[in-house]
PDB file of C-alpha atoms in Angstrom:
ATOM      1  CA  SER U   1      -4.709 -15.113   9.900  1.00 34.00           C
ATOM      2  CA  GLN U   2      -3.002 -13.340   7.069  1.00 42.00           C
ATOM      3  CA  GLN U   3       0.456 -11.861   6.769  1.00 57.00           C
ATOM      4  CA  GLY U   4       0.778  -8.436   8.334  1.00 65.00           C
ATOM      5  CA  GLU U   5      -2.228  -8.375  10.642  1.00 76.00           C
ATOM      6  CA  GLU U   6      -2.661  -5.314  12.787  1.00 81.00           C
ATOM      7  CA  ASP U   7      -4.099  -5.231  16.237  1.00 82.00           C
ATOM      8  CA  PRO U   8      -6.341  -3.630  17.367  1.00 88.00           C
ATOM      9  CA  GLN U   9      -8.643  -3.070  14.399  1.00 88.00           C
ATOM     10  CA  ALA U  10      -9.735   0.241  15.868  1.00 91.00           C
ATOM     11  CA  LEU U  11      -8.375   2.450  18.621  1.00 93.00           C
ATOM     12  CA  SER U  12      -9.840   5.614  20.100  1.00 94.00           C
ATOM     13  CA  ILE U  13      -7.818   7.708  22.550  1.00 95.00           C
ATOM     14  CA  GLN U  14      -7.672  11.237  23.898  1.00 96.00           C
ATOM     15  CA  GLU U  15      -5.366  13.820  22.423  1.00 96.00           C
ATOM     16  CA  GLY U  16      -2.028  13.804  24.198  1.00 97.00           C
ATOM     17  CA  GLU U  17      -2.115  10.107  25.033  1.00 97.00           C
ATOM     18  CA  ASN U  18       0.145   7.531  23.443  1.00 97.00           C
ATOM     19  CA  ALA U  19      -1.180   5.132  20.815  1.00 96.00           C
ATOM     20  CA  THR U  20       0.236   1.652  20.354  1.00 96.00           C
ATOM     21  CA  MET U  21      -0.541  -0.589  17.405  1.00 95.00           C
ATOM     22  CA  ASN U  22       0.744  -4.091  16.824  1.00 95.00           C
ATOM     23  CA  CYS U  23       1.420  -6.125  13.724  1.00 94.00           C
ATOM     24  CA  SER U  24       2.052  -9.845  13.340  1.00 94.00           C
ATOM     25  CA  TYR U  25       3.357 -11.627  10.278  1.00 93.00           C
ATOM     26  CA  LYS U  26       4.131 -15.185   9.249  1.00 90.00           C
ATOM     27  CA  THR U  27       7.096 -15.401   6.905  1.00 89.00           C
ATOM     28  CA  SER U  28      10.736 -14.335   6.957  1.00 91.00           C
ATOM     29  CA  ILE U  29      11.103 -10.723   5.961  1.00 92.00           C
ATOM     30  CA  ASN U  30      13.688  -8.309   4.631  1.00 91.00           C
ATOM     31  CA  ASN U  31      12.015  -5.337   6.225  1.00 92.00           C
ATOM     32  CA  LEU U  32       8.777  -4.159   7.771  1.00 94.00           C
ATOM     33  CA  GLN U  33       7.225  -0.791   7.071  1.00 95.00           C
ATOM     34  CA  TRP U  34       4.419   1.276   8.542  1.00 96.00           C
ATOM     35  CA  TYR U  35       2.171   3.420   6.404  1.00 95.00           C
ATOM     36  CA  ARG U  36      -0.576   5.864   7.190  1.00 96.00           C
ATOM     37  CA  GLN U  37      -3.720   6.442   5.160  1.00 94.00           C
ATOM     38  CA  ASN U  38      -6.145   9.293   5.563  1.00 93.00           C
ATOM     39  CA  SER U  39      -9.678   8.654   4.386  1.00 87.00           C
ATOM     40  CA  GLY U  40      -9.918   8.533   0.601  1.00 82.00           C
ATOM     41  CA  ARG U  41      -6.207   9.110   0.063  1.00 87.00           C
ATOM     42  CA  GLY U  42      -3.135   7.099  -0.807  1.00 88.00           C
ATOM     43  CA  LEU U  43      -0.743   5.660   1.721  1.00 92.00           C
ATOM     44  CA  VAL U  44       2.128   7.648   3.133  1.00 95.00           C
ATOM     45  CA  HIS U  45       5.313   5.918   4.224  1.00 94.00           C
ATOM     46  CA  LEU U  46       6.121   6.514   7.891  1.00 96.00           C
ATOM     47  CA  ILE U  47       9.042   4.343   8.861  1.00 96.00           C
ATOM     48  CA  LEU U  48      10.979   1.239   7.810  1.00 94.00           C
ATOM     49  CA  ILE U  49      12.724  -1.220  10.079  1.00 96.00           C
ATOM     50  CA  ARG U  50      15.049  -3.878   8.698  1.00 94.00           C
ATOM     51  CA  SER U  51      15.066  -7.491   9.836  1.00 94.00           C
ATOM     52  CA  ASN U  52      18.367  -7.005  11.692  1.00 95.00           C
ATOM     53  CA  GLU U  53      17.087  -3.981  13.624  1.00 96.00           C
ATOM     54  CA  ARG U  54      15.119  -4.070  16.855  1.00 97.00           C
ATOM     55  CA  GLU U  55      13.990  -0.509  17.365  1.00 97.00           C
ATOM     56  CA  LYS U  56      13.780   2.676  15.365  1.00 97.00           C
ATOM     57  CA  HIS U  57      12.643   6.227  16.079  1.00 96.00           C
ATOM     58  CA  SER U  58      11.368   8.990  13.871  1.00 95.00           C
ATOM     59  CA  GLY U  59       9.988  12.091  15.560  1.00 96.00           C
ATOM     60  CA  ARG U  60       7.017  10.991  17.675  1.00 97.00           C
ATOM     61  CA  LEU U  61       7.099   7.500  16.170  1.00 97.00           C
ATOM     62  CA  ARG U  62       8.789   4.496  17.695  1.00 98.00           C
ATOM     63  CA  VAL U  63       8.822   1.122  15.972  1.00 98.00           C
ATOM     64  CA  THR U  64       9.995  -2.166  17.414  1.00 97.00           C
ATOM     65  CA  LEU U  65      10.565  -5.452  15.655  1.00 97.00           C
ATOM     66  CA  ASP U  66      10.784  -8.896  17.225  1.00 96.00           C
ATOM     67  CA  THR U  67      11.684 -11.385  14.506  1.00 95.00           C
ATOM     68  CA  SER U  68      11.518 -14.329  16.930  1.00 95.00           C
ATOM     69  CA  LYS U  69       7.841 -13.537  17.568  1.00 95.00           C
ATOM     70  CA  LYS U  70       7.275 -12.224  14.056  1.00 95.00           C
ATOM     71  CA  SER U  71       5.731  -9.064  15.425  1.00 95.00           C
ATOM     72  CA  SER U  72       6.167  -5.309  15.344  1.00 96.00           C
ATOM     73  CA  SER U  73       4.680  -2.403  17.220  1.00 96.00           C
ATOM     74  CA  LEU U  74       4.160   1.232  16.309  1.00 97.00           C
ATOM     75  CA  LEU U  75       3.998   3.766  19.108  1.00 97.00           C
ATOM     76  CA  ILE U  76       2.810   7.305  18.489  1.00 97.00           C
ATOM     77  CA  THR U  77       3.593   9.514  21.451  1.00 97.00           C
ATOM     78  CA  ALA U  78       1.715  12.667  22.468  1.00 97.00           C
ATOM     79  CA  SER U  79      -1.004  12.034  19.915  1.00 97.00           C
ATOM     80  CA  ARG U  80      -2.682  14.880  18.041  1.00 96.00           C
ATOM     81  CA  ALA U  81      -6.064  15.126  16.361  1.00 95.00           C
ATOM     82  CA  ALA U  82      -4.224  15.184  13.021  1.00 95.00           C
ATOM     83  CA  ASP U  83      -2.915  11.671  13.727  1.00 97.00           C
ATOM     84  CA  THR U  84      -6.426  10.337  13.112  1.00 97.00           C
ATOM     85  CA  ALA U  85      -5.995   7.897  10.207  1.00 96.00           C
ATOM     86  CA  SER U  86      -5.626   4.228   9.374  1.00 94.00           C
ATOM     87  CA  TYR U  87      -2.219   2.696   9.968  1.00 95.00           C
ATOM     88  CA  PHE U  88      -0.952  -0.288   8.029  1.00 94.00           C
ATOM     89  CA  CYS U  89       2.060  -2.475   8.459  1.00 94.00           C
ATOM     90  CA  ALA U  90       3.611  -3.951   5.331  1.00 93.00           C
ATOM     91  CA  THR U  91       6.237  -6.633   4.980  1.00 92.00           C
ATOM     92  CA  ASP U  92       8.794  -7.232   2.283  1.00 89.00           C
ATOM     93  CA  GLU U  93       8.771 -11.024   2.347  1.00 84.00           C
ATOM     94  CA  ARG U  94      12.033 -12.812   1.763  1.00 80.00           C
ATOM     95  CA  GLY U  95      11.619 -14.875  -1.388  1.00 75.00           C
ATOM     96  CA  GLY U  96       8.050 -13.725  -1.794  1.00 71.00           C
ATOM     97  CA  ALA U  97       6.272 -11.640  -4.366  1.00 70.00           C
ATOM     98  CA  ASP U  98       7.905  -8.410  -5.354  1.00 75.00           C
ATOM     99  CA  GLY U  99       5.207  -6.280  -3.816  1.00 82.00           C
ATOM    100  CA  LEU U 100       4.711  -5.519  -0.159  1.00 88.00           C
ATOM    101  CA  THR U 101       2.159  -7.498   1.843  1.00 89.00           C
ATOM    102  CA  PHE U 102      -0.187  -5.244   3.772  1.00 90.00           C
ATOM    103  CA  GLY U 103      -2.353  -5.957   6.778  1.00 89.00           C
ATOM    104  CA  LYS U 104      -5.923  -4.770   7.208  1.00 88.00           C
ATOM    105  CA  GLY U 105      -4.878  -1.795   9.285  1.00 91.00           C
ATOM    106  CA  THR U 106      -5.691  -0.143  12.575  1.00 93.00           C
ATOM    107  CA  HIS U 107      -8.113   2.742  12.456  1.00 94.00           C
ATOM    108  CA  LEU U 108      -6.899   5.318  14.969  1.00 96.00           C
ATOM    109  CA  ILE U 109      -9.185   8.069  16.226  1.00 96.00           C
ATOM    110  CA  ILE U 110      -7.745  10.868  18.337  1.00 96.00           C
ATOM    111  CA  GLN U 111     -10.413  12.700  20.267  1.00 94.00           C
ATOM    112  CA  PRO U 112      -9.700  16.373  20.981  1.00 88.00           C
TER     113      PRO U 112
ATOM    114  CA  ASN N   1       8.408  17.690  -8.069  1.00 53.00           C
ATOM    115  CA  ALA N   2       5.019  16.084  -8.532  1.00 72.00           C
ATOM    116  CA  GLY N   3       4.208  12.911  -6.686  1.00 91.00           C
ATOM    117  CA  VAL N   4       2.620   9.806  -8.139  1.00 95.00           C
ATOM    118  CA  MET N   5      -0.277  10.893 -10.296  1.00 96.00           C
ATOM    119  CA  GLN N   6      -3.284   8.707 -10.896  1.00 97.00           C
ATOM    120  CA  ASN N   7      -6.289   9.406 -13.047  1.00 96.00           C
ATOM    121  CA  PRO N   8      -9.135   9.402 -13.042  1.00 97.00           C
ATOM    122  CA  ARG N   9      -9.883   9.758  -9.321  1.00 96.00           C
ATOM    123  CA  HIS N  10     -13.291   8.233  -9.825  1.00 97.00           C
ATOM    124  CA  LEU N  11     -14.419   5.935 -12.609  1.00 98.00           C
ATOM    125  CA  VAL N  12     -17.911   4.577 -13.086  1.00 98.00           C
ATOM    126  CA  ARG N  13     -18.484   1.690 -15.467  1.00 98.00           C
ATOM    127  CA  ARG N  14     -21.383  -0.583 -16.275  1.00 97.00           C
ATOM    128  CA  ARG N  15     -20.944  -4.317 -16.177  1.00 97.00           C
ATOM    129  CA  GLY N  16     -19.199  -5.550 -19.312  1.00 97.00           C
ATOM    130  CA  GLN N  17     -17.417  -2.293 -20.084  1.00 98.00           C
ATOM    131  CA  GLU N  18     -13.672  -1.719 -19.952  1.00 98.00           C
ATOM    132  CA  ALA N  19     -11.852   0.285 -17.299  1.00 98.00           C
ATOM    133  CA  ARG N  20      -8.489   1.921 -17.937  1.00 98.00           C
ATOM    134  CA  LEU N  21      -6.604   3.338 -14.985  1.00 98.00           C
ATOM    135  CA  ARG N  22      -3.512   5.484 -15.456  1.00 98.00           C
ATOM    136  CA  CYS N  23      -0.505   6.070 -13.272  1.00 98.00           C
ATOM    137  CA  SER N  24       2.463   8.366 -13.760  1.00 97.00           C
ATOM    138  CA  PRO N  25       5.265   7.541 -11.312  1.00 95.00           C
ATOM    139  CA  MET N  26       7.384  10.082  -9.543  1.00 93.00           C
ATOM    140  CA  LYS N  27      10.162  11.609 -11.605  1.00 90.00           C
ATOM    141  CA  GLY N  28      13.186   9.332 -11.597  1.00 86.00           C
ATOM    142  CA  HIS N  29      11.239   6.280 -10.464  1.00 89.00           C
ATOM    143  CA  SER N  30      11.350   3.273 -12.746  1.00 87.00           C
ATOM    144  CA  HIS N  31       9.365   0.781 -10.661  1.00 90.00           C
ATOM    145  CA  VAL N  32       5.576   0.791 -10.610  1.00 94.00           C
ATOM    146  CA  TYR N  33       3.268  -1.294  -8.458  1.00 95.00           C
ATOM    147  CA  TRP N  34      -0.506  -1.668  -8.599  1.00 97.00           C
ATOM    148  CA  TYR N  35      -2.558  -2.518  -5.527  1.00 96.00           C
ATOM    149  CA  ARG N  36      -6.267  -3.043  -4.955  1.00 96.00           C
ATOM    150  CA  GLN N  37      -8.071  -2.063  -1.769  1.00 93.00           C
ATOM    151  CA  LEU N  38     -11.539  -3.172  -0.770  1.00 88.00           C
ATOM    152  CA  PRO N  39     -13.462  -1.254   1.949  1.00 81.00           C
ATOM    153  CA  GLU N  40     -12.058  -1.837   5.445  1.00 77.00           C
ATOM    154  CA  GLU N  41      -9.266  -3.969   3.984  1.00 80.00           C
ATOM    155  CA  GLY N  42      -5.565  -3.566   3.461  1.00 82.00           C
ATOM    156  CA  LEU N  43      -3.971  -3.245   0.075  1.00 89.00           C
ATOM    157  CA  LYS N  44      -3.521  -6.364  -2.028  1.00 92.00           C
ATOM    158  CA  PHE N  45      -0.560  -6.535  -4.376  1.00 92.00           C
ATOM    159  CA  MET N  46      -1.487  -7.025  -8.011  1.00 95.00           C
ATOM    160  CA  VAL N  47       1.468  -6.406 -10.298  1.00 95.00           C
ATOM    161  CA  TYR N  48       4.966  -4.980 -10.376  1.00 93.00           C
ATOM    162  CA  LEU N  49       6.369  -3.439 -13.528  1.00 93.00           C
ATOM    163  CA  GLN N  50       9.472  -1.755 -14.795  1.00 91.00           C
ATOM    164  CA  LYS N  51       9.671   0.099 -18.072  1.00 89.00           C
ATOM    165  CA  GLU N  52       8.412  -2.244 -20.813  1.00 90.00           C
ATOM    166  CA  ASN N  53       8.584  -5.258 -18.489  1.00 92.00           C
ATOM    167  CA  ILE N  54       6.160  -7.072 -16.213  1.00 94.00           C
ATOM    168  CA  ILE N  55       8.317  -8.326 -13.357  1.00 91.00           C
ATOM    169  CA  ASP N  56       5.730  -9.948 -11.102  1.00 91.00           C
ATOM    170  CA  GLU N  57       2.027 -10.324 -11.849  1.00 93.00           C
ATOM    171  CA  SER N  58       1.358 -13.020  -9.266  1.00 91.00           C
ATOM    172  CA  GLY N  59      -1.342 -10.951  -7.572  1.00 91.00           C
ATOM    173  CA  MET N  60      -3.308 -10.136 -10.684  1.00 94.00           C
ATOM    174  CA  PRO N  61      -6.279 -12.228 -11.839  1.00 94.00           C
ATOM    175  CA  LYS N  62      -5.385 -14.268 -14.898  1.00 91.00           C
ATOM    176  CA  GLU N  63      -8.410 -13.179 -16.860  1.00 95.00           C
ATOM    177  CA  ARG N  64      -9.679  -9.717 -17.779  1.00 97.00           C
ATOM    178  CA  PHE N  65      -6.832  -7.865 -16.042  1.00 98.00           C
ATOM    179  CA  SER N  66      -3.695  -6.605 -17.743  1.00 97.00           C
ATOM    180  CA  ALA N  67      -1.048  -4.008 -17.015  1.00 97.00           C
ATOM    181  CA  GLU N  68       1.623  -2.245 -18.961  1.00 96.00           C
ATOM    182  CA  PHE N  69       4.320   0.344 -18.411  1.00 96.00           C
ATOM    183  CA  PRO N  70       5.480   1.513 -21.823  1.00 93.00           C
ATOM    184  CA  LYS N  71       8.743   3.219 -22.609  1.00 90.00           C
ATOM    185  CA  GLU N  72       6.879   6.493 -22.938  1.00 90.00           C
ATOM    186  CA  GLY N  73       3.795   7.481 -21.033  1.00 92.00           C
ATOM    187  CA  PRO N  74       2.024   6.306 -17.913  1.00 96.00           C
ATOM    188  CA  SER N  75       1.456   2.824 -16.620  1.00 97.00           C
ATOM    189  CA  ILE N  76      -1.990   1.472 -17.482  1.00 98.00           C
ATOM    190  CA  LEU N  77      -4.075  -1.026 -15.541  1.00 98.00           C
ATOM    191  CA  ARG N  78      -6.775  -2.368 -17.823  1.00 98.00           C
ATOM    192  CA  ILE N  79      -9.809  -4.319 -16.704  1.00 98.00           C
ATOM    193  CA  GLN N  80     -11.940  -5.797 -19.446  1.00 98.00           C
ATOM    194  CA  GLN N  81     -15.595  -6.765 -19.098  1.00 98.00           C
ATOM    195  CA  VAL N  82     -15.836  -5.374 -15.587  1.00 98.00           C
ATOM    196  CA  VAL N  83     -18.040  -7.045 -12.988  1.00 97.00           C
ATOM    197  CA  ARG N  84     -19.443  -5.668  -9.736  1.00 95.00           C
ATOM    198  CA  GLY N  85     -16.723  -7.458  -7.771  1.00 94.00           C
ATOM    199  CA  ASP N  86     -14.121  -5.285  -9.477  1.00 96.00           C
ATOM    200  CA  SER N  87     -15.425  -2.259  -7.583  1.00 96.00           C
ATOM    201  CA  ALA N  88     -12.563  -1.123  -5.371  1.00 96.00           C
ATOM    202  CA  ALA N  89      -9.908   1.524  -4.940  1.00 96.00           C
ATOM    203  CA  TYR N  90      -6.880   0.897  -7.135  1.00 97.00           C
ATOM    204  CA  PHE N  91      -3.623   2.410  -5.981  1.00 96.00           C
ATOM    205  CA  CYS N  92      -0.434   2.844  -7.885  1.00 96.00           C
ATOM    206  CA  ALA N  93       2.931   3.220  -6.169  1.00 95.00           C
ATOM    207  CA  SER N  94       6.399   3.892  -7.462  1.00 93.00           C
ATOM    208  CA  SER N  95       9.887   3.452  -6.121  1.00 88.00           C
ATOM    209  CA  PRO N  96      13.415   4.312  -7.225  1.00 82.00           C
ATOM    210  CA  PRO N  97      15.506   1.975  -9.373  1.00 76.00           C
ATOM    211  CA  THR N  98      16.955  -1.183  -7.810  1.00 64.00           C
ATOM    212  CA  GLY N  99      19.809  -0.436  -5.477  1.00 58.00           C
ATOM    213  CA  GLN N 100      18.319   2.874  -4.498  1.00 48.00           C
ATOM    214  CA  GLY N 101      15.603   1.559  -2.227  1.00 49.00           C
ATOM    215  CA  ALA N 102      13.274  -0.448  -4.446  1.00 53.00           C
ATOM    216  CA  ASN N 103      10.577  -2.064  -2.293  1.00 65.00           C
ATOM    217  CA  GLU N 104      11.897  -0.146   0.681  1.00 75.00           C
ATOM    218  CA  LYS N 105       9.767   2.934   0.431  1.00 85.00           C
ATOM    219  CA  LEU N 106       6.802   3.182  -1.838  1.00 90.00           C
ATOM    220  CA  PHE N 107       5.271   6.457  -2.893  1.00 92.00           C
ATOM    221  CA  PHE N 108       1.556   6.111  -3.458  1.00 94.00           C
ATOM    222  CA  GLY N 109      -0.867   7.975  -5.637  1.00 95.00           C
ATOM    223  CA  SER N 110      -4.285   9.042  -4.376  1.00 94.00           C
ATOM    224  CA  GLY N 111      -5.929   6.112  -6.097  1.00 96.00           C
ATOM    225  CA  THR N 112      -8.743   5.533  -8.562  1.00 97.00           C
ATOM    226  CA  GLN N 113     -12.091   4.558  -7.103  1.00 96.00           C
ATOM    227  CA  LEU N 114     -13.746   2.204  -9.575  1.00 97.00           C
ATOM    228  CA  SER N 115     -17.474   1.698  -9.247  1.00 97.00           C
ATOM    229  CA  VAL N 116     -19.175  -0.909 -11.402  1.00 97.00           C
ATOM    230  CA  LEU N 117     -22.919  -0.499 -11.763  1.00 95.00           C
TER     231      LEU N 117
END
C-alpha cells in the first residue's frame, strides 16, 4: 500500500452523525495534514498535526496521530450535508521529497 | 486578496500538441508546487519551485515535462507532445517563504483539467 492511505474509500452517513476517517502511512514524518476537496475544485487545508502531537481540535474536527502505528484519524462531529466531499490525508515525509504525499482519499456523503 | 489562480480551467489538446498550464501563487507566497490528479486518485507531487529555481522535480517525468517560475509572472507547467495518458487534473499550490510555514499549509488553485484527444 502507498504512503497516506485513507480508509474507508467511501463513507455514507446520515446528517447529524459523526464521521470517522483513517489514514495510514509508512515513513517518518514531520507533520500530517488533512485536506478536503469538493468535486471539481482544489483542495482546502483543514488541519495540521505535528509528529510530536497526539490530538488536535478545530471546530467540529478532531484529529489524532499515533506515530507508533503510523496512523491518523479525522473525526467530523455533527455532520452536515455541506460536509459532503473527498477528504485526503497528506504527509510531510522526513527526508523525503519536498512536496506532500497524498493518499487516495475518502469520499464522504452526508445524507440529509 | 486573491487565492491561487490557475488558468485555463479546461484545456483540450490533440496528441502531439503542447500544453501550457499557468499558476499565479497567492500574494506573498514564494513557493509553488505542481500536483497531478487522476480520477478517483489522490494528488501526486510533481515539482517544487521557488522564484527562478527548481528545488525538487523528483515527481516529474524526465521527458516532455518542464516547469518554471520566473522572476516575473506566473509559474508555467509545460507538457510537450502530449499523449492520452497525460489527461488529468493539474493542481498548483503555493505556500509562504521558508520559516513561515512552507510545506505546512498549502493553498491550492482550482486546477486545470487537461484532456488529450
